[in-house]
Tab-separated table of C-alpha atoms in Angstrom:
chain	number	residue	atom	x	y	z
P	1026	MET	CA	-122.036	-83.976	1.455
P	1027	ALA	CA	-120.318	-82.040	3.197
P	1028	ALA	CA	-119.242	-82.610	7.123
P	1029	SER	CA	-120.420	-80.137	8.938
P	1030	PRO	CA	-118.088	-78.344	11.743
P	1031	PRO	CA	-117.505	-79.924	15.005
P	1032	PRO	CA	-119.618	-78.091	17.361
P	1033	ALA	CA	-117.887	-75.080	19.008
P	1034	ASP	CA	-117.529	-76.282	22.800
P	1035	ILE	CA	-115.796	-79.586	20.404
P	1036	ALA	CA	-113.279	-77.408	19.479
P	1037	ALA	CA	-111.992	-75.565	22.312
P	1038	ALA	CA	-111.498	-79.048	23.868
P	1039	TYR	CA	-109.595	-79.676	22.190
P	1040	GLU	CA	-107.577	-76.285	21.615
P	1041	ALA	CA	-107.184	-77.168	25.185
P	1042	ALA	CA	-105.866	-80.546	24.953
P	1043	MET	CA	-103.918	-79.713	22.748
P	1044	ARG	CA	-101.291	-76.970	24.851
P	1045	GLU	CA	-101.942	-78.828	27.934
P	1046	LEU	CA	-100.167	-81.870	25.197
P	1047	THR	CA	-97.658	-79.234	23.984
P	1048	VAL	CA	-97.043	-77.873	28.703
P	1049	LEU	CA	-96.491	-81.433	29.213
P	1050	ARG	CA	-94.165	-82.617	26.589
P	1051	ARG	CA	-91.911	-79.080	27.001
P	1052	GLU	CA	-91.628	-80.609	30.546
P	1053	ARG	CA	-90.461	-83.888	30.093
P	1054	ALA	CA	-88.238	-82.613	27.790
P	1055	ALA	CA	-87.042	-80.346	30.464
P	1056	LEU	CA	-86.730	-82.978	32.908
P	1057	ALA	CA	-84.972	-85.205	30.941
P	1058	ARG	CA	-82.325	-82.700	29.753
P	1059	LYS	CA	-82.169	-81.648	34.350
P	1060	LEU	CA	-81.381	-85.741	34.650
P	1061	THR	CA	-78.830	-85.559	32.346
P	1062	SER	CA	-77.242	-83.002	33.966
P	1063	ASP	CA	-77.833	-84.520	37.217
P	1064	LEU	CA	-75.557	-87.101	36.315
P	1065	ASP	CA	-72.841	-85.818	34.611
P	1066	LEU	CA	-72.617	-83.346	37.395
P	1067	ARG	CA	-71.840	-86.228	39.473
P	1068	PRO	CA	-68.496	-87.325	38.977
P	1069	TRP	CA	-67.209	-83.619	39.643
P	1070	GLN	CA	-69.331	-83.569	42.712
P	1071	VAL	CA	-68.071	-86.179	44.049
P	1072	GLU	CA	-64.499	-83.728	43.484
P	1073	LEU	CA	-65.842	-81.376	45.453
P	1074	LEU	CA	-65.854	-84.331	48.185
P	1075	LYS	CA	-62.774	-84.804	47.808
P	1076	LEU	CA	-61.738	-81.078	48.468
P	1077	GLN	CA	-63.636	-80.372	51.118
P	1078	ARG	CA	-61.916	-82.982	52.987
P	1079	HIS	CA	-58.771	-81.785	51.517
P	1080	LEU	CA	-58.708	-78.406	53.228
P	1081	GLU	CA	-60.381	-80.529	56.455
P	1082	ALA	CA	-56.897	-82.076	56.566
P	1083	GLU	CA	-55.030	-79.202	55.885
P	1084	GLY	CA	-57.516	-76.139	58.032
P	1085	LEU	CA	-57.536	-74.073	55.104
P	1086	ARG	CA	-60.144	-71.382	54.216
P	1087	MET	CA	-62.010	-70.975	50.844
P	1088	ILE	CA	-64.351	-67.978	49.921
P	1089	VAL	CA	-66.364	-68.219	46.374
P	1090	LEU	CA	-68.245	-65.273	45.563
P	1091	PHE	CA	-71.085	-65.345	42.967
P	1092	GLU	CA	-71.929	-61.815	41.300
P	1093	GLY	CA	-73.890	-61.027	38.574
P	1094	ARG	CA	-77.246	-59.749	37.162
P	1095	ASP	CA	-80.424	-61.180	38.745
P	1096	ALA	CA	-81.460	-64.553	37.325
P	1097	ALA	CA	-78.141	-65.309	35.854
P	1098	GLY	CA	-78.516	-68.651	37.675
P	1099	LYS	CA	-76.648	-67.900	40.679
P	1100	GLY	CA	-78.369	-69.742	43.731
P	1101	GLY	CA	-79.224	-73.062	40.879
P	1102	ALA	CA	-74.987	-73.062	40.719
P	1103	ILE	CA	-74.665	-73.247	44.316
P	1104	ARG	CA	-76.877	-75.487	44.792
P	1105	ARG	CA	-75.705	-78.218	42.820
P	1106	VAL	CA	-72.102	-77.191	44.057
P	1107	THR	CA	-73.391	-77.749	47.544
P	1108	ARG	CA	-75.369	-80.776	46.898
P	1109	TYR	CA	-73.450	-83.192	48.607
P	1110	MET	CA	-71.779	-81.867	50.485
P	1111	ASN	CA	-70.587	-82.076	53.684
P	1112	GLU	CA	-73.140	-79.270	55.780
P	1113	LYS	CA	-70.583	-79.360	58.569
P	1114	HIS	CA	-67.340	-77.958	56.950
P	1115	TYR	CA	-69.608	-75.174	54.352
P	1116	ARG	CA	-72.310	-72.242	54.108
P	1117	VAL	CA	-73.777	-70.068	51.932
P	1118	VAL	CA	-74.233	-66.860	53.016
P	1119	ALA	CA	-77.206	-64.630	51.019
P	1120	LEU	CA	-76.982	-61.192	53.675
P	1121	GLY	CA	-80.149	-58.694	53.512
P	1122	ARG	CA	-80.115	-55.247	53.193
P	1123	PRO	CA	-78.072	-53.769	56.226
P	1124	THR	CA	-79.837	-52.356	59.494
P	1125	GLU	CA	-78.752	-48.634	60.024
P	1126	GLU	CA	-75.564	-50.004	62.964
P	1127	GLN	CA	-74.531	-51.939	59.939
P	1128	ARG	CA	-74.355	-48.866	57.942
P	1129	SER	CA	-72.394	-46.669	60.441
P	1130	GLN	CA	-70.357	-49.794	60.375
P	1131	TRP	CA	-67.179	-50.561	58.373
P	1132	TYR	CA	-68.541	-51.448	55.006
P	1133	PHE	CA	-66.710	-54.707	54.840
P	1134	GLN	CA	-67.612	-55.409	59.061
P	1135	ARG	CA	-70.996	-57.506	57.844
P	1136	TYR	CA	-68.937	-59.788	55.537
P	1137	VAL	CA	-66.290	-60.598	57.219
P	1138	ALA	CA	-67.894	-61.753	59.860
P	1139	GLN	CA	-68.737	-64.108	57.867
P	1140	PHE	CA	-65.254	-65.744	56.113
P	1141	PRO	CA	-64.572	-69.047	56.815
P	1142	ALA	CA	-62.962	-70.741	59.760
P	1143	GLY	CA	-60.004	-73.409	58.109
P	1144	GLY	CA	-61.400	-76.152	56.987
P	1145	GLU	CA	-64.138	-74.590	56.060
P	1146	ILE	CA	-66.066	-73.421	52.465
P	1147	VAL	CA	-68.131	-70.054	52.724
P	1148	LEU	CA	-69.496	-69.491	48.785
P	1149	PHE	CA	-71.766	-65.783	48.797
P	1150	ASP	CA	-74.343	-64.998	46.958
P	1151	ARG	CA	-73.803	-61.761	46.322
P	1152	SER	CA	-70.957	-60.318	48.475
P	1153	TRP	CA	-69.375	-56.969	49.318
P	1154	TYR	CA	-69.637	-56.239	45.362
P	1155	ASN	CA	-73.024	-54.710	45.904
P	1156	ARG	CA	-71.797	-52.052	46.339
P	1157	ALA	CA	-70.013	-51.636	43.085
P	1158	MET	CA	-73.493	-52.763	41.356
P	1159	VAL	CA	-76.585	-52.835	42.793
P	1160	GLU	CA	-75.963	-50.505	45.249
P	1161	ARG	CA	-74.643	-48.020	42.884
P	1162	VAL	CA	-77.368	-48.225	40.054
P	1163	PHE	CA	-79.985	-48.038	42.589
P	1164	GLY	CA	-78.739	-44.774	44.491
P	1165	PHE	CA	-78.328	-46.965	48.115
P	1166	CYS	CA	-75.056	-45.888	48.504
P	1167	SER	CA	-73.223	-42.321	48.074
P	1168	ARG	CA	-70.548	-41.779	45.064
P	1169	LYS	CA	-67.989	-41.303	47.380
P	1170	GLU	CA	-69.274	-44.399	49.123
P	1171	TYR	CA	-68.443	-45.993	45.963
P	1172	GLN	CA	-65.655	-44.203	44.694
P	1173	ASP	CA	-64.229	-45.434	48.606
P	1174	PHE	CA	-65.132	-48.898	48.085
P	1175	LEU	CA	-63.633	-49.465	44.251
P	1176	GLN	CA	-60.044	-48.318	45.751
P	1177	GLY	CA	-59.988	-49.825	49.188
P	1178	VAL	CA	-61.235	-53.633	47.626
P	1179	THR	CA	-58.008	-54.467	45.735
P	1180	GLY	CA	-56.121	-54.589	49.252
P	1181	PHE	CA	-58.854	-55.832	51.394
P	1182	GLU	CA	-58.940	-58.808	49.023
P	1183	LYS	CA	-54.869	-58.854	48.634
P	1184	ASP	CA	-54.652	-59.042	52.619
P	1185	LEU	CA	-57.078	-61.409	52.764
P	1186	VAL	CA	-55.093	-63.724	50.516
P	1187	ARG	CA	-51.843	-63.401	51.303
P	1188	GLN	CA	-53.171	-64.467	54.915
P	1189	GLY	CA	-53.817	-67.576	52.933
P	1190	THR	CA	-57.385	-67.591	52.260
P	1191	ILE	CA	-58.402	-69.183	48.443
P	1192	LEU	CA	-60.829	-66.557	46.889
P	1193	VAL	CA	-62.713	-67.367	44.372
P	1194	LYS	CA	-64.727	-64.634	42.319
P	1195	LEU	CA	-67.189	-65.289	39.703
P	1196	TYR	CA	-69.563	-62.873	37.756
P	1197	PHE	CA	-71.982	-65.196	36.239
P	1198	SER	CA	-73.373	-63.062	32.788
P	1199	VAL	CA	-76.387	-63.499	30.631
P	1200	THR	CA	-78.015	-62.183	27.570
P	1201	LYS	CA	-80.699	-59.028	28.223
P	1202	GLU	CA	-83.166	-61.450	26.427
P	1203	THR	CA	-82.187	-64.795	28.238
P	1204	GLN	CA	-82.798	-62.318	31.597
P	1205	ALA	CA	-86.211	-61.620	29.632
P	1206	ARG	CA	-87.212	-65.014	29.556
P	1207	ARG	CA	-86.137	-65.973	32.604
P	1208	PHE	CA	-88.495	-62.933	34.549
P	1209	GLU	CA	-91.638	-64.380	32.654
P	1210	ARG	CA	-90.844	-67.413	34.043
P	1211	ARG	CA	-90.924	-66.478	37.480
P	1212	MET	CA	-94.028	-64.335	36.508
P	1213	THR	CA	-96.175	-67.269	35.256
P	1214	ASP	CA	-95.152	-69.582	37.480
P	1215	PRO	CA	-96.710	-69.514	40.690
P	1216	LEU	CA	-93.728	-71.939	42.041
P	1217	ARG	CA	-90.850	-68.992	41.216
P	1218	GLN	CA	-93.123	-65.734	41.799
P	1219	TRP	CA	-91.270	-66.039	45.428
P	1220	LYS	CA	-87.651	-65.364	43.229
P	1221	LEU	CA	-89.195	-62.217	41.992
P	1222	SER	CA	-89.075	-59.081	44.004
P	1223	GLU	CA	-88.900	-55.079	42.977
P	1224	ILE	CA	-85.212	-54.853	42.139
P	1225	ASP	CA	-85.754	-57.628	39.297
P	1226	LEU	CA	-88.500	-55.748	38.126
P	1227	GLN	CA	-86.507	-52.588	37.130
P	1228	ALA	CA	-83.503	-55.052	36.085
P	1229	GLN	CA	-83.997	-54.723	32.394
P	1230	SER	CA	-84.785	-51.244	32.240
P	1231	ARG	CA	-81.417	-50.928	33.690
P	1232	TRP	CA	-79.606	-53.077	31.680
P	1233	ASP	CA	-77.535	-50.355	30.269
P	1234	ASP	CA	-76.627	-48.379	33.796
P	1235	PHE	CA	-75.525	-52.497	35.854
P	1236	THR	CA	-73.766	-53.201	32.341
P	1237	GLU	CA	-71.501	-49.846	33.061
P	1238	ARG	CA	-70.940	-50.623	36.325
P	1239	LYS	CA	-70.323	-54.380	35.396
P	1240	TYR	CA	-67.470	-52.790	33.173
P	1241	GLU	CA	-66.071	-50.170	35.952
P	1242	MET	CA	-65.864	-52.799	38.589
P	1243	LEU	CA	-64.220	-55.566	36.645
P	1244	GLN	CA	-61.323	-53.642	35.066
P	1245	ARG	CA	-61.315	-51.759	39.029
P	1246	THR	CA	-61.303	-54.792	40.832
P	1247	SER	CA	-59.603	-58.286	38.880
P	1248	THR	CA	-56.391	-58.060	39.911
P	1249	LYS	CA	-53.831	-60.468	39.297
P	1250	THR	CA	-53.960	-61.607	43.291
P	1251	ALA	CA	-58.198	-61.867	43.289
P	1252	PRO	CA	-59.040	-62.126	39.787
P	1253	TRP	CA	-62.340	-62.048	38.055
P	1254	LEU	CA	-63.776	-64.874	35.867
P	1255	ILE	CA	-66.991	-64.478	33.723
P	1256	VAL	CA	-69.489	-67.723	33.741
P	1257	ARG	CA	-71.621	-67.381	30.560
P	1258	ALA	CA	-74.712	-68.368	31.764
P	1259	ASN	CA	-76.919	-68.785	29.144
P	1260	ASP	CA	-76.787	-72.162	29.357
P	1261	LYS	CA	-77.695	-73.683	33.533
P	1262	GLN	CA	-76.461	-76.689	32.662
P	1263	LEU	CA	-73.072	-75.921	31.497
P	1264	ALA	CA	-73.143	-73.174	33.213
P	1265	ARG	CA	-72.588	-75.514	36.780
P	1266	LEU	CA	-70.036	-77.812	35.183
P	1267	ASN	CA	-67.831	-75.576	34.765
P	1268	THR	CA	-68.735	-73.142	38.154
P	1269	ILE	CA	-68.004	-76.622	39.797
P	1270	LYS	CA	-64.122	-77.112	37.615
P	1271	VAL	CA	-63.540	-73.408	38.147
P	1272	ILE	CA	-64.235	-73.892	42.084
P	1273	LEU	CA	-61.747	-77.803	41.778
P	1274	GLY	CA	-59.352	-75.618	39.873
P	1275	ALA	CA	-58.314	-73.505	42.634
P	1276	VAL	CA	-57.483	-76.065	44.563
P	1277	ASP	CA	-54.380	-78.354	44.766
P	1278	TYR	CA	-56.294	-81.392	46.969
P	1279	LYS	CA	-55.220	-84.401	47.167
P	1280	GLU	CA	-57.056	-87.901	45.760
P	1281	CYS	CA	-58.121	-85.857	42.118
P	1282	ASN	CA	-59.659	-88.236	39.779
P	1283	THR	CA	-56.955	-88.210	36.787
P	1284	GLY	CA	-59.660	-89.226	34.297
P	1285	LEU	CA	-61.650	-86.248	34.856
P	1286	ASP	CA	-60.380	-83.004	32.246
P	1287	PRO	CA	-60.737	-80.412	34.481
P	1288	ARG	CA	-60.344	-77.421	32.181
P	1289	PRO	CA	-63.329	-75.268	32.224
P	1290	ASP	CA	-64.332	-74.996	28.999
P	1291	PRO	CA	-62.698	-71.444	27.261
P	1292	ARG	CA	-66.658	-70.726	25.877
P	1293	ILE	CA	-68.445	-70.570	29.189
P	1294	VAL	CA	-65.374	-69.461	31.424
P	1295	VAL	CA	-63.639	-66.088	30.139
P	1296	PRO	CA	-60.700	-64.481	32.202
P	1297	ALA	CA	-62.259	-60.542	32.796
P	1298	ARG	CA	-59.098	-59.318	30.825
P	1299	GLU	CA	-61.149	-60.905	27.925
P	1300	GLU	CA	-64.394	-60.120	28.941
P	1301	ILE	CA	-63.378	-56.043	29.141
P	1302	ALA	CA	-61.247	-56.422	25.505
P	1303	ILE	CA	-65.086	-58.122	24.322
P	1304	MET	CA	-67.047	-54.616	25.917
P	1305	GLN	CA	-64.097	-52.333	24.806
P	1306	ALA	CA	-65.318	-53.441	21.109
P	1307	GLU	CA	-68.614	-53.465	21.139
P	1308	LEU	CA	-68.201	-49.866	22.828
P	1309	ARG	CA	-65.870	-49.053	19.789
P	1310	ARG	CA	-68.491	-50.486	16.976
P	1311	VAL	CA	-71.966	-49.273	18.078
P	1312	GLY	CA	-70.961	-46.932	20.401
P	1313	ARG	CA	-72.259	-48.007	24.022
P	1314	PHE	CA	-71.602	-51.621	26.043
P	1315	THR	CA	-74.283	-54.425	24.647
P	1316	GLY	CA	-74.078	-56.749	27.674
């Protein structure tokens, strides 16, 4: 005699339980990856403490810029860089929209007000390069203001470096598909919904506009004095590790651990000139920039 099918409520409960089990397995796998990543980062975070002590002892100033598309992992990288740092000697700066008074000032003025003193590191979660990317794409600045910025920023940075500030410029790059997945997670995860802004919601539809601005920014503002480095950030863990390596490599600090390989992975960290060449090849091949 054939078995009768299970009641609908039992079948539904089974399906719900299986979905919940799948979610738990994913969360467990993600937690395992996070724990492994945290362990991998620890020796490098120890080196960051040595770097801090060196900057303090020598009275050196350091600025690290974190730029890139929305959901590229800038904030997570900053948190890993600063997790064990001495809070007295670093600051994370993430400025909001300028006030009317600030809009009437010299463009760089509100950023200069946040610059480090001797022995201090300042990490900008977005920086004066807002003008080259977000402001230009969304029309928050005029074309003249945009062109004035591109013409003036290289001299501004050259003078900054000439007077002794260590400047590191990082651009976090992700694919359009990766950005879409991360936005979807922000929309569905109540613990991440606060990250989702009106600008974020337009980022996918403005993808090509951001790509064009990225290309022009790299071409016109990556210099020998203040070069851009591109961080491939589809894999957050590798991006964080290599970000720390880049920061450590910018300073010849004392007591470095010679047992660690300080070289960033060339598949993850790419000089601007190489990124420009890749983008130009894409333009020739398909008639437009793709990433």
